[in-house]
Amino acid sequence: MSPTVKKNPNLKTQVYNYLKNQIMTGELRPGERLIEEKLSNDLEVSRSPIRESIRMLEKDGLLKVKKTGGVTVVKPTMEDFQHMYELRIEMEPLSSFYAAKRRSSEQLEMIRDSLLSGKQITSKEDKSLNFHEAIVQASNNQWLINMVSHLRGINSFYRKSIIEENPFHVEQAYIEHQKIFQAIVDQDSDGARKFMKQHIESDYNLFMELCRKKEVK
Amino acid sequence: MSPTVKKNPNLKTQVYNYLKNQIMTGELRPGERLIEEKLSNDLEVSRSPIRESIRMLEKDGLLKVKKTGGVTVVKPTMEDFQHMYELRIEMEPLSSFYAAKRRSSEQLEMIRDSLLSGKQITSKEDKSLNFHEAIVQASNNQWLINMVSHLRGINSFYRKSIIEENPFHVEQAYIEHQKIFQAIVDQDSDGARKFMKQHIESDYNLFMELCRKKEVK
DNA sequence: AATATAAAAGTTGTATACAGTCTACAATTA
DNA sequence: TAATTGTAGACTGTATACAACTTTTATATT
């Protein structure tokens, strides 16, 4: 056997990735119930790896067990959203702060790349994800990376659950990204923190505005 | 085991709690490997609930899989510790901030109780856990509660892993707690945030000092 | 027709079986 | 002696079996 051939990750990991993706993309709707045996048939694996991946997704906050038994996709409320922003508005600036302090030159390049690729995006997809992701990575704090990635993931899923169309203010975002980037280049950690805070705040305001429009409709 | 009448929480939850406790108290040492079959024999349950609780503990950051397969108790480094404090030093003040804003009168009573019970503790155990826990709860932000509880849990476990004896500065801590509490009573959210930040900072300094002493020895 | 009750179907929780993989150590060869 | 191969035993990953619960549907009672 060739030693170069990468072995497939185990089934529980594949199932985990599959389900996570289904939830994130909205194929599995909030509130929808997951039936282990049905998944078992559809994916052609036994229930064992399915149950294990369900436990992981529970911990991710994407699934929740009903008191009676049985799991459903989490159904976010506006309050959840509010609470998540209360966190993001502190933690993302924190990640900028440490990114400015500790980024390696490779990491700086990663951030620059994602900044530039974000310039020419359509309003359909949120490539700014990459910019933010590159910044947390550059914070070089594994705990911060995990928490912020997690928050951003759920946040984007929640956002999709609450408002269907999701226009991003591309021009505005790009300007804000530039300011953050420059501060990180200059290793101006306080500036990086401040600009990121403003950026998240304006994202929050945009979101709230969209929610209000939706209510009116 | 015996399929007699068992109404109580399911086995995976019991196993999860048991293992978590074992890890937190240090019965299971950092780096130690967990053998599913051995646990299965010891606890007299099958491997199924054991595997599921292992997946949960992995997500908690208490266990990690080795590339070869098999899980071990996480072995924290000083860098981990540093990184966790970088987070706590932001998030605990944040929880104080929202506690001051949103605490119910019942929650305020809970905080008062834990403040007073913390007054007469020995230096052996950290009852101040309760004070901090009561405060996050009063933030009424479920996401913040989860993250801070998680951080505090791991932090205390890590602390135990690095320095054996763990003297707390009871008097000093009580004074700081009082200031935080008063700010929460007064709904002075900025004050609550500031005092909590000072408190965590002084905790951090104490910890670093202990580490240095240990190195010298 | 409404309500209570029992039988059936659907689902989860747990145990067990088994195959493939890894580890350790003894036997073999250079 | 050192390196290599073989092999038994130890573990894990996955599948399957089955009992206990739930929910639904059907039946009986009033």
PDB file of N, CA and C (backbone and C1' of nucleotides) in Angstrom, chain A residues 10-12 44-49 52 68, chain D residues 12-19 21-23:
ATOM      1  N   ASN A  10     -12.279   9.233   9.921  1.00  0.00           N
ATOM      2  CA  ASN A  10     -13.272   8.263  10.348  1.00  0.00           C
ATOM      3  C   ASN A  10     -14.696   8.756  10.090  1.00  0.00           C
ATOM      4  N   LEU A  11     -15.608   7.832  10.141  1.00  0.00           N
ATOM      5  CA  LEU A  11     -16.988   8.136   9.759  1.00  0.00           C
ATOM      6  C   LEU A  11     -17.606   9.214  10.623  1.00  0.00           C
ATOM      7  N   LYS A  12     -17.357   9.162  11.937  1.00  0.00           N
ATOM      8  CA  LYS A  12     -17.996  10.155  12.792  1.00  0.00           C
ATOM      9  C   LYS A  12     -17.598  11.572  12.364  1.00  0.00           C
ATOM     10  N   GLU A  44     -25.887   5.775   4.920  1.00  0.00           N
ATOM     11  CA  GLU A  44     -25.327   4.421   4.840  1.00  0.00           C
ATOM     12  C   GLU A  44     -24.173   4.199   5.803  1.00  0.00           C
ATOM     13  N   VAL A  45     -24.394   4.656   7.029  1.00  0.00           N
ATOM     14  CA  VAL A  45     -23.473   4.313   8.111  1.00  0.00           C
ATOM     15  C   VAL A  45     -24.333   3.881   9.289  1.00  0.00           C
ATOM     16  N   SER A  46     -23.719   3.257  10.255  1.00  0.00           N
ATOM     17  CA  SER A  46     -24.514   2.804  11.399  1.00  0.00           C
ATOM     18  C   SER A  46     -24.831   3.976  12.310  1.00  0.00           C
ATOM     19  N   ARG A  47     -25.634   3.742  13.302  1.00  0.00           N
ATOM     20  CA  ARG A  47     -26.026   4.827  14.190  1.00  0.00           C
ATOM     21  C   ARG A  47     -24.883   5.271  15.093  1.00  0.00           C
ATOM     22  N   SER A  48     -23.911   4.433  15.315  1.00  0.00           N
ATOM     23  CA  SER A  48     -22.835   4.793  16.247  1.00  0.00           C
ATOM     24  C   SER A  48     -22.139   6.097  15.870  1.00  0.00           C
ATOM     25  N   PRO A  49     -21.561   6.179  14.667  1.00  0.00           N
ATOM     26  CA  PRO A  49     -20.908   7.449  14.323  1.00  0.00           C
ATOM     27  C   PRO A  49     -21.891   8.613  14.271  1.00  0.00           C
ATOM     28  N   GLU A  52     -22.392   9.897  17.809  1.00  0.00           N
ATOM     29  CA  GLU A  52     -21.224  10.635  18.299  1.00  0.00           C
ATOM     30  C   GLU A  52     -21.144  12.025  17.681  1.00  0.00           C
ATOM     31  N   THR A  68     -37.992  15.288  25.969  1.00  0.00           N
ATOM     32  CA  THR A  68     -38.517  13.943  25.751  1.00  0.00           C
ATOM     33  C   THR A  68     -37.507  13.012  25.090  1.00  0.00           C
TER      34      THR A  68
ATOM     35  P    DT D  12      -9.132   2.545  23.341  1.00  0.00           P
ATOM     36  O5'  DT D  12      -9.505   2.628  21.795  1.00  0.00           O
ATOM     37  C5'  DT D  12      -8.539   3.072  20.870  1.00  0.00           C
ATOM     38  C4'  DT D  12      -9.102   3.043  19.469  1.00  0.00           C
ATOM     39  C3'  DT D  12     -10.421   3.793  19.291  1.00  0.00           C
ATOM     40  O3'  DT D  12     -10.360   4.530  18.083  1.00  0.00           O
ATOM     41  C1'  DT D  12     -10.680   1.537  18.614  1.00  0.00           C
ATOM     42  P    DG D  13     -11.535   5.515  17.633  1.00  0.00           P
ATOM     43  O5'  DG D  13     -12.259   4.619  16.539  1.00  0.00           O
ATOM     44  C5'  DG D  13     -11.631   4.410  15.299  1.00  0.00           C
ATOM     45  C4'  DG D  13     -12.584   3.731  14.343  1.00  0.00           C
ATOM     46  C3'  DG D  13     -13.933   4.428  14.187  1.00  0.00           C
ATOM     47  O3'  DG D  13     -14.294   4.388  12.810  1.00  0.00           O
ATOM     48  C1'  DG D  13     -14.270   2.203  14.975  1.00  0.00           C
ATOM     49  P    DT D  14     -15.607   5.102  12.306  1.00  0.00           P
ATOM     50  O5'  DT D  14     -16.597   3.865  12.255  1.00  0.00           O
ATOM     51  C5'  DT D  14     -16.215   2.737  11.479  1.00  0.00           C
ATOM     52  C4'  DT D  14     -17.246   1.638  11.603  1.00  0.00           C
ATOM     53  C3'  DT D  14     -18.699   2.073  11.462  1.00  0.00           C
ATOM     54  O3'  DT D  14     -19.213   1.437  10.307  1.00  0.00           O
ATOM     55  C1'  DT D  14     -18.410   0.566  13.281  1.00  0.00           C
ATOM     56  P    DA D  15     -20.746   1.555   9.898  1.00  0.00           P
ATOM     57  O5'  DA D  15     -21.308   0.191  10.482  1.00  0.00           O
ATOM     58  C5'  DA D  15     -20.645  -1.021  10.159  1.00  0.00           C
ATOM     59  C4'  DA D  15     -21.370  -2.209  10.768  1.00  0.00           C
ATOM     60  C3'  DA D  15     -22.889  -2.225  10.586  1.00  0.00           C
ATOM     61  O3'  DA D  15     -23.279  -3.531  10.193  1.00  0.00           O
ATOM     62  C1'  DA D  15     -22.357  -2.400  12.883  1.00  0.00           C
ATOM     63  P    DT D  16     -24.804  -3.811   9.808  1.00  0.00           P
ATOM     64  O5'  DT D  16     -25.378  -4.464  11.146  1.00  0.00           O
ATOM     65  C5'  DT D  16     -24.640  -5.518  11.745  1.00  0.00           C
ATOM     66  C4'  DT D  16     -25.304  -5.968  13.034  1.00  0.00           C
ATOM     67  C3'  DT D  16     -26.835  -6.028  13.006  1.00  0.00           C
ATOM     68  O3'  DT D  16     -27.213  -7.253  13.612  1.00  0.00           O
ATOM     69  C1'  DT D  16     -26.115  -4.783  14.852  1.00  0.00           C
ATOM     70  P    DA D  17     -28.713  -7.753  13.542  1.00  0.00           P
ATOM     71  O5'  DA D  17     -29.055  -7.895  15.097  1.00  0.00           O
ATOM     72  C5'  DA D  17     -28.089  -8.471  15.967  1.00  0.00           C
ATOM     73  C4'  DA D  17     -28.557  -8.327  17.404  1.00  0.00           C
ATOM     74  C3'  DA D  17     -30.069  -8.475  17.575  1.00  0.00           C
ATOM     75  O3'  DA D  17     -30.315  -9.192  18.779  1.00  0.00           O
ATOM     76  C1'  DA D  17     -29.401  -6.358  18.358  1.00  0.00           C
ATOM     77  P    DC D  18     -31.785  -9.776  19.030  1.00  0.00           P
ATOM     78  O5'  DC D  18     -32.310  -8.917  20.255  1.00  0.00           O
ATOM     79  C5'  DC D  18     -31.426  -8.668  21.351  1.00  0.00           C
ATOM     80  C4'  DC D  18     -31.963  -7.544  22.194  1.00  0.00           C
ATOM     81  C3'  DC D  18     -33.501  -7.516  22.297  1.00  0.00           C
ATOM     82  O3'  DC D  18     -33.818  -7.234  23.635  1.00  0.00           O
ATOM     83  C1'  DC D  18     -32.710  -5.424  21.700  1.00  0.00           C
ATOM     84  P    DA D  19     -35.186  -7.800  24.269  1.00  0.00           P
ATOM     85  O5'  DA D  19     -35.303  -6.973  25.630  1.00  0.00           O
ATOM     86  C5'  DA D  19     -34.104  -6.575  26.284  1.00  0.00           C
ATOM     87  C4'  DA D  19     -34.259  -5.155  26.795  1.00  0.00           C
ATOM     88  C3'  DA D  19     -35.643  -4.832  27.351  1.00  0.00           C
ATOM     89  O3'  DA D  19     -35.492  -3.993  28.478  1.00  0.00           O
ATOM     90  C1'  DA D  19     -35.158  -3.340  25.606  1.00  0.00           C
ATOM     91  P    DC D  21     -38.432   2.694  30.960  1.00  0.00           P
ATOM     92  O5'  DC D  21     -38.972   3.897  30.089  1.00  0.00           O
ATOM     93  C5'  DC D  21     -38.928   3.737  28.687  1.00  0.00           C
ATOM     94  C4'  DC D  21     -38.743   5.068  28.017  1.00  0.00           C
ATOM     95  C3'  DC D  21     -39.962   5.969  28.173  1.00  0.00           C
ATOM     96  O3'  DC D  21     -39.594   7.330  27.950  1.00  0.00           O
ATOM     97  C1'  DC D  21     -39.917   5.019  25.999  1.00  0.00           C
ATOM     98  P    DT D  22     -40.667   8.502  28.301  1.00  0.00           P
ATOM     99  O5'  DT D  22     -40.894   9.147  26.861  1.00  0.00           O
ATOM    100  C5'  DT D  22     -41.149   8.285  25.794  1.00  0.00           C
ATOM    101  C4'  DT D  22     -41.369   9.023  24.505  1.00  0.00           C
ATOM    102  C3'  DT D  22     -42.627   9.875  24.480  1.00  0.00           C
ATOM    103  O3'  DT D  22     -42.447  10.933  23.556  1.00  0.00           O
ATOM    104  C1'  DT D  22     -42.928   7.921  23.144  1.00  0.00           C
ATOM    105  P    DT D  23     -43.639  12.011  23.300  1.00  0.00           P
ATOM    106  O5'  DT D  23     -44.425  11.384  22.056  1.00  0.00           O
ATOM    107  C5'  DT D  23     -43.673  11.006  20.904  1.00  0.00           C
ATOM    108  C4'  DT D  23     -44.605  10.430  19.854  1.00  0.00           C
ATOM    109  C3'  DT D  23     -45.928  11.166  19.711  1.00  0.00           C
ATOM    110  O3'  DT D  23     -46.141  11.384  18.320  1.00  0.00           O
ATOM    111  C1'  DT D  23     -46.309   8.866  20.072  1.00  0.00           C
TER     112       DT D  23
END
